[in-house]
XYZ file of C-alpha atoms in Angstrom:
319
model
C 180.891 123.680 -36.085
C 177.108 124.188 -36.938
C 175.332 124.020 -40.472
C 176.063 127.537 -41.303
C 179.973 126.945 -40.547
C 180.200 123.799 -42.708
C 178.202 125.590 -45.537
C 180.517 128.701 -45.398
C 183.286 125.830 -45.811
C 181.723 124.447 -48.751
C 181.008 127.717 -50.708
C 184.603 129.096 -49.903
C 185.810 126.081 -51.404
C 183.773 125.659 -54.466
C 184.452 129.560 -55.452
C 187.996 128.879 -54.588
C 187.692 126.197 -57.429
C 185.600 128.144 -59.562
C 188.264 131.261 -59.430
C 191.066 128.773 -60.224
C 189.209 127.419 -63.429
C 188.734 131.230 -64.626
C 192.381 132.686 -64.311
C 193.686 128.951 -65.744
C 191.476 129.231 -68.863
C 192.246 132.965 -69.521
C 196.022 131.660 -69.195
C 194.921 129.015 -72.004
C 196.027 126.415 -68.870
C 192.827 124.435 -69.776
C 194.370 120.904 -68.215
C 192.009 121.826 -64.626
C 189.051 121.214 -66.701
C 190.135 117.844 -67.204
C 190.755 117.184 -63.800
C 187.507 119.046 -62.683
C 185.547 116.180 -64.407
C 186.628 113.520 -61.714
C 186.765 116.197 -58.980
C 182.800 116.454 -59.822
C 182.176 112.982 -60.110
C 183.420 112.352 -56.988
C 182.035 115.224 -55.495
C 178.343 114.772 -57.089
C 178.150 111.155 -56.158
C 178.866 111.610 -52.502
C 176.519 114.907 -52.123
C 173.993 112.972 -54.047
C 174.405 109.211 -54.169
C 174.847 109.008 -57.967
C 176.921 105.962 -59.237
C 178.476 108.693 -62.000
C 181.660 107.707 -63.626
C 183.687 109.691 -66.177
C 182.657 108.667 -69.725
C 185.827 110.755 -71.457
C 188.093 107.446 -69.621
C 185.771 104.751 -71.229
C 185.104 106.615 -74.435
C 187.458 109.312 -75.145
C 185.135 110.262 -78.047
C 182.123 111.047 -76.053
C 181.627 114.634 -76.882
C 178.522 115.304 -75.542
C 178.647 114.475 -72.028
C 181.433 113.923 -69.604
C 179.773 112.112 -66.562
C 177.326 109.328 -66.742
C 175.137 107.108 -64.385
C 173.734 104.424 -66.484
C 171.693 103.324 -63.582
C 170.239 106.659 -62.996
C 170.039 107.411 -66.356
C 171.494 110.597 -65.622
C 174.423 112.380 -67.569
C 176.314 115.462 -66.985
C 178.317 117.791 -69.268
C 181.431 119.684 -67.200
C 181.835 123.092 -68.859
C 183.337 126.374 -67.911
C 181.555 127.748 -71.185
C 178.347 129.336 -70.465
C 177.553 130.483 -74.169
C 173.918 129.470 -75.390
C 175.899 128.383 -78.459
C 178.047 125.885 -76.084
C 174.572 124.354 -74.524
C 172.704 124.132 -78.073
C 176.096 122.166 -79.381
C 176.110 119.735 -76.448
C 172.204 119.037 -76.586
C 172.544 118.296 -80.523
C 175.808 115.993 -79.756
C 173.272 114.361 -76.938
C 170.823 113.810 -79.628
C 173.153 112.718 -82.688
C 174.817 109.852 -80.722
C 171.211 108.391 -79.625
C 172.397 109.421 -75.680
C 168.752 110.041 -74.890
C 168.143 106.183 -75.290
C 170.490 106.043 -72.304
C 170.009 108.927 -70.415
C 166.794 110.407 -69.255
C 168.178 113.765 -68.169
C 171.197 115.577 -69.606
C 172.574 118.939 -66.932
C 175.061 121.297 -68.117
C 177.375 121.811 -65.217
C 179.039 125.227 -65.124
C 182.034 125.369 -63.269
C 182.444 129.200 -63.246
C 179.423 131.200 -63.468
C 176.258 130.033 -65.833
C 174.325 132.625 -67.905
C 170.603 133.073 -67.586
C 169.661 131.944 -70.817
C 166.009 133.685 -72.494
C 165.216 130.649 -74.139
C 163.455 127.973 -72.044
C 164.486 125.054 -74.006
C 167.383 123.362 -76.118
C 166.662 120.657 -78.313
C 164.074 119.169 -80.316
C 161.105 116.643 -80.260
C 163.680 114.059 -79.419
C 165.084 115.775 -76.736
C 164.955 118.930 -74.752
C 167.037 120.460 -72.304
C 165.472 123.089 -69.589
C 167.660 125.609 -69.648
C 166.653 126.928 -66.003
C 166.393 123.414 -64.659
C 169.027 121.644 -66.022
C 172.318 123.746 -66.118
C 173.848 123.751 -62.833
C 177.081 126.167 -61.432
C 178.505 126.206 -58.235
C 175.476 128.542 -56.563
C 172.693 125.620 -57.228
C 175.193 123.172 -55.883
C 175.561 125.220 -52.740
C 171.809 125.482 -52.341
C 171.402 121.864 -53.045
C 174.126 120.900 -50.339
C 172.249 123.274 -48.064
C 169.445 121.108 -48.211
C 170.840 117.597 -46.937
C 171.334 116.723 -43.757
C 174.103 117.961 -41.420
C 175.999 115.147 -41.183
C 176.429 115.202 -45.020
C 177.209 118.280 -45.180
C 180.017 117.491 -42.823
C 181.021 114.890 -44.694
C 181.013 117.174 -48.209
C 183.133 119.673 -46.392
C 185.780 117.387 -45.266
C 186.230 116.102 -48.881
C 186.480 119.389 -50.567
C 188.948 120.625 -47.466
C 191.016 117.212 -48.599
C 190.586 117.367 -52.324
C 191.754 121.250 -52.747
C 194.406 122.967 -52.185
C 193.726 126.669 -50.719
C 196.774 128.507 -49.938
C 195.882 129.653 -46.133
C 195.676 133.606 -45.540
C 198.341 134.768 -43.322
C 197.082 134.474 -40.094
C 197.032 137.729 -37.709
C 198.636 138.265 -34.721
C 195.985 137.156 -32.015
C 196.010 140.507 -30.633
C 195.848 142.470 -33.610
C 192.568 140.190 -34.437
C 190.832 140.386 -31.303
C 191.250 144.326 -31.993
C 190.009 144.135 -35.299
C 187.255 141.534 -33.801
C 186.235 144.071 -30.784
C 185.823 146.663 -33.036
C 183.627 144.677 -35.997
C 181.867 143.563 -32.912
C 180.779 146.877 -30.919
C 180.536 148.740 -33.980
C 177.867 146.507 -36.130
C 175.382 148.950 -36.885
C 172.681 146.682 -35.789
C 173.853 146.772 -32.225
C 170.600 147.859 -30.315
C 172.011 150.812 -28.823
C 172.865 152.269 -32.296
C 171.007 155.845 -32.525
C 171.112 156.442 -28.927
C 173.693 159.191 -27.319
C 175.247 161.313 -24.786
C 175.817 165.233 -24.963
C 179.548 164.426 -23.872
C 182.273 166.555 -23.301
C 185.597 164.871 -22.579
C 187.693 166.003 -19.721
C 190.119 162.737 -19.338
C 191.467 164.372 -16.405
C 188.518 165.346 -14.652
C 187.330 161.695 -14.840
C 190.187 160.006 -13.927
C 191.554 162.454 -11.011
C 187.764 163.392 -10.070
C 185.445 161.188 -10.964
C 187.197 158.352 -10.460
C 190.019 159.389 -7.764
C 189.740 156.442 -5.160
C 190.911 154.270 -8.472
C 192.771 156.682 -10.607
C 196.416 155.092 -10.100
C 195.065 152.138 -10.610
C 193.188 152.834 -14.056
C 196.508 154.776 -15.175
C 198.708 151.873 -14.314
C 196.782 149.591 -16.010
C 196.713 151.932 -19.508
C 200.539 152.212 -19.043
C 201.337 148.366 -18.620
C 199.066 147.296 -21.314
C 200.684 149.767 -23.758
C 203.948 148.652 -23.571
C 202.401 145.342 -25.439
C 199.120 146.646 -27.116
C 199.793 150.424 -28.294
C 201.879 150.366 -31.330
C 199.537 147.460 -32.215
C 196.368 149.503 -31.829
C 197.877 152.475 -33.403
C 198.770 150.503 -36.306
C 195.417 148.913 -36.522
C 193.309 151.980 -36.387
C 195.910 154.105 -39.197
C 196.973 150.959 -41.452
C 193.620 149.057 -41.676
C 190.623 149.683 -44.101
C 188.011 150.083 -40.950
C 187.128 153.585 -41.744
C 186.643 156.852 -39.709
C 181.902 155.929 -39.718
C 183.250 152.663 -37.923
C 185.459 154.464 -35.697
C 182.814 156.552 -34.448
C 180.209 154.170 -34.180
C 182.761 152.004 -32.302
C 183.159 154.782 -29.743
C 178.981 155.718 -29.664
C 178.712 152.077 -29.018
C 181.134 151.719 -26.251
C 179.733 154.860 -24.408
C 176.118 153.556 -24.252
C 177.228 150.003 -23.079
C 179.818 150.856 -21.101
C 177.615 153.588 -18.893
C 174.631 150.645 -18.375
C 177.721 148.460 -17.190
C 178.825 151.046 -15.031
C 175.320 151.730 -13.517
C 174.945 147.774 -12.742
C 178.564 148.357 -10.826
C 177.079 150.537 -8.704
C 179.831 153.159 -9.847
C 182.908 151.051 -9.494
C 184.903 151.723 -12.350
C 187.177 148.723 -11.695
C 184.128 146.748 -11.245
C 182.604 148.017 -14.189
C 185.875 147.615 -16.199
C 186.381 143.786 -15.293
C 182.609 143.022 -16.215
C 182.851 145.192 -19.631
C 186.047 142.898 -20.587
C 184.693 139.858 -19.651
C 181.276 140.803 -21.333
C 183.271 141.229 -24.611
C 185.530 138.229 -24.268
C 182.554 136.097 -23.394
C 181.062 137.320 -26.947
C 184.315 136.528 -28.939
C 184.445 132.990 -27.324
C 180.645 132.341 -28.267
C 181.248 133.259 -31.966
C 184.061 130.697 -31.766
C 187.046 133.349 -31.411
C 189.452 132.318 -28.810
C 190.364 135.966 -27.692
C 193.301 137.833 -26.872
C 192.399 139.033 -23.169
C 195.474 141.265 -22.596
C 194.423 142.844 -26.113
C 190.689 143.338 -25.222
C 191.427 145.088 -22.138
C 193.986 147.685 -23.629
C 191.421 148.443 -26.279
C 188.983 149.006 -23.400
C 191.053 150.700 -21.408
C 192.403 153.088 -23.860
C 188.788 153.822 -24.461
C 188.181 154.559 -21.109
C 191.201 157.518 -21.383
C 189.516 158.786 -24.163
C 186.181 158.914 -22.442
C 184.322 156.594 -24.821
C 183.918 154.052 -21.582
C 182.018 155.462 -18.818
C 181.561 158.515 -20.468
C 181.223 162.059 -18.675
C 178.022 163.233 -19.429
C 176.989 166.757 -19.351
C 173.525 167.695 -17.496
C 171.518 170.121 -19.816
C 168.515 172.149 -17.866
C 165.457 173.190 -19.839
């Protein structure tokens, strides 16, 4: 995994926890807020080398702060409330209890989402909290963590995976996922072939039996053999997924352009070109960390060949 992969893992974990807190609070199940204090204590200590302890364990009446690091003179309140009145209340209590004498900085960590306060500071001449710099949420934590060394980000990602229970999404069969990945891959609107095109008149019979007559039996048998395993899968994916017709058309267009280039490279031999085309797509999928189902990929390409989206017939126009 690279930096981006670990960062995505961190974001997914923090977002999952934030969502859990929001839902629990709506149901008045606020015990998750208490557990969040120790979770963020450990996370912040791991990420930034703080020595935070849970002040509520030491002093249950510490209304203004939840976590404190006396060595670094740094205090945090962990909250799921973003209202300005809550911020004012926290700072007022921080001042009233004289905590500014022990801690030079107070940070309010919102474990759902913070509000962009229009008031730049909260407090008085005794102590002022900067509402822009001293109120954090998971977005701020993600940015701060991303600036750390890769080894530290990996360590944080592992910590989050161990600490948080996220019900895994039901995995798709590999053949379905392969087809979806292929569709995403070749329907990318940023693909260099986007906007190119052929004037195409699809003549499947003319293509298979005439243009590729020397290989027609092979191509037909390849399609029929693979159809037994993958035909129903692809039909279901195309009919029931949320891919959309625009993306489907984009898939067809990219296949026409890309496959024609491969066919030209293979001197018009469809058998060699088909093999190279599938190998290229499988290679691209593998490079993106996905263990592709070769049979599913092969069927998808062969079916589009039959539909004339692969190795298209070109109508030559004069004038």
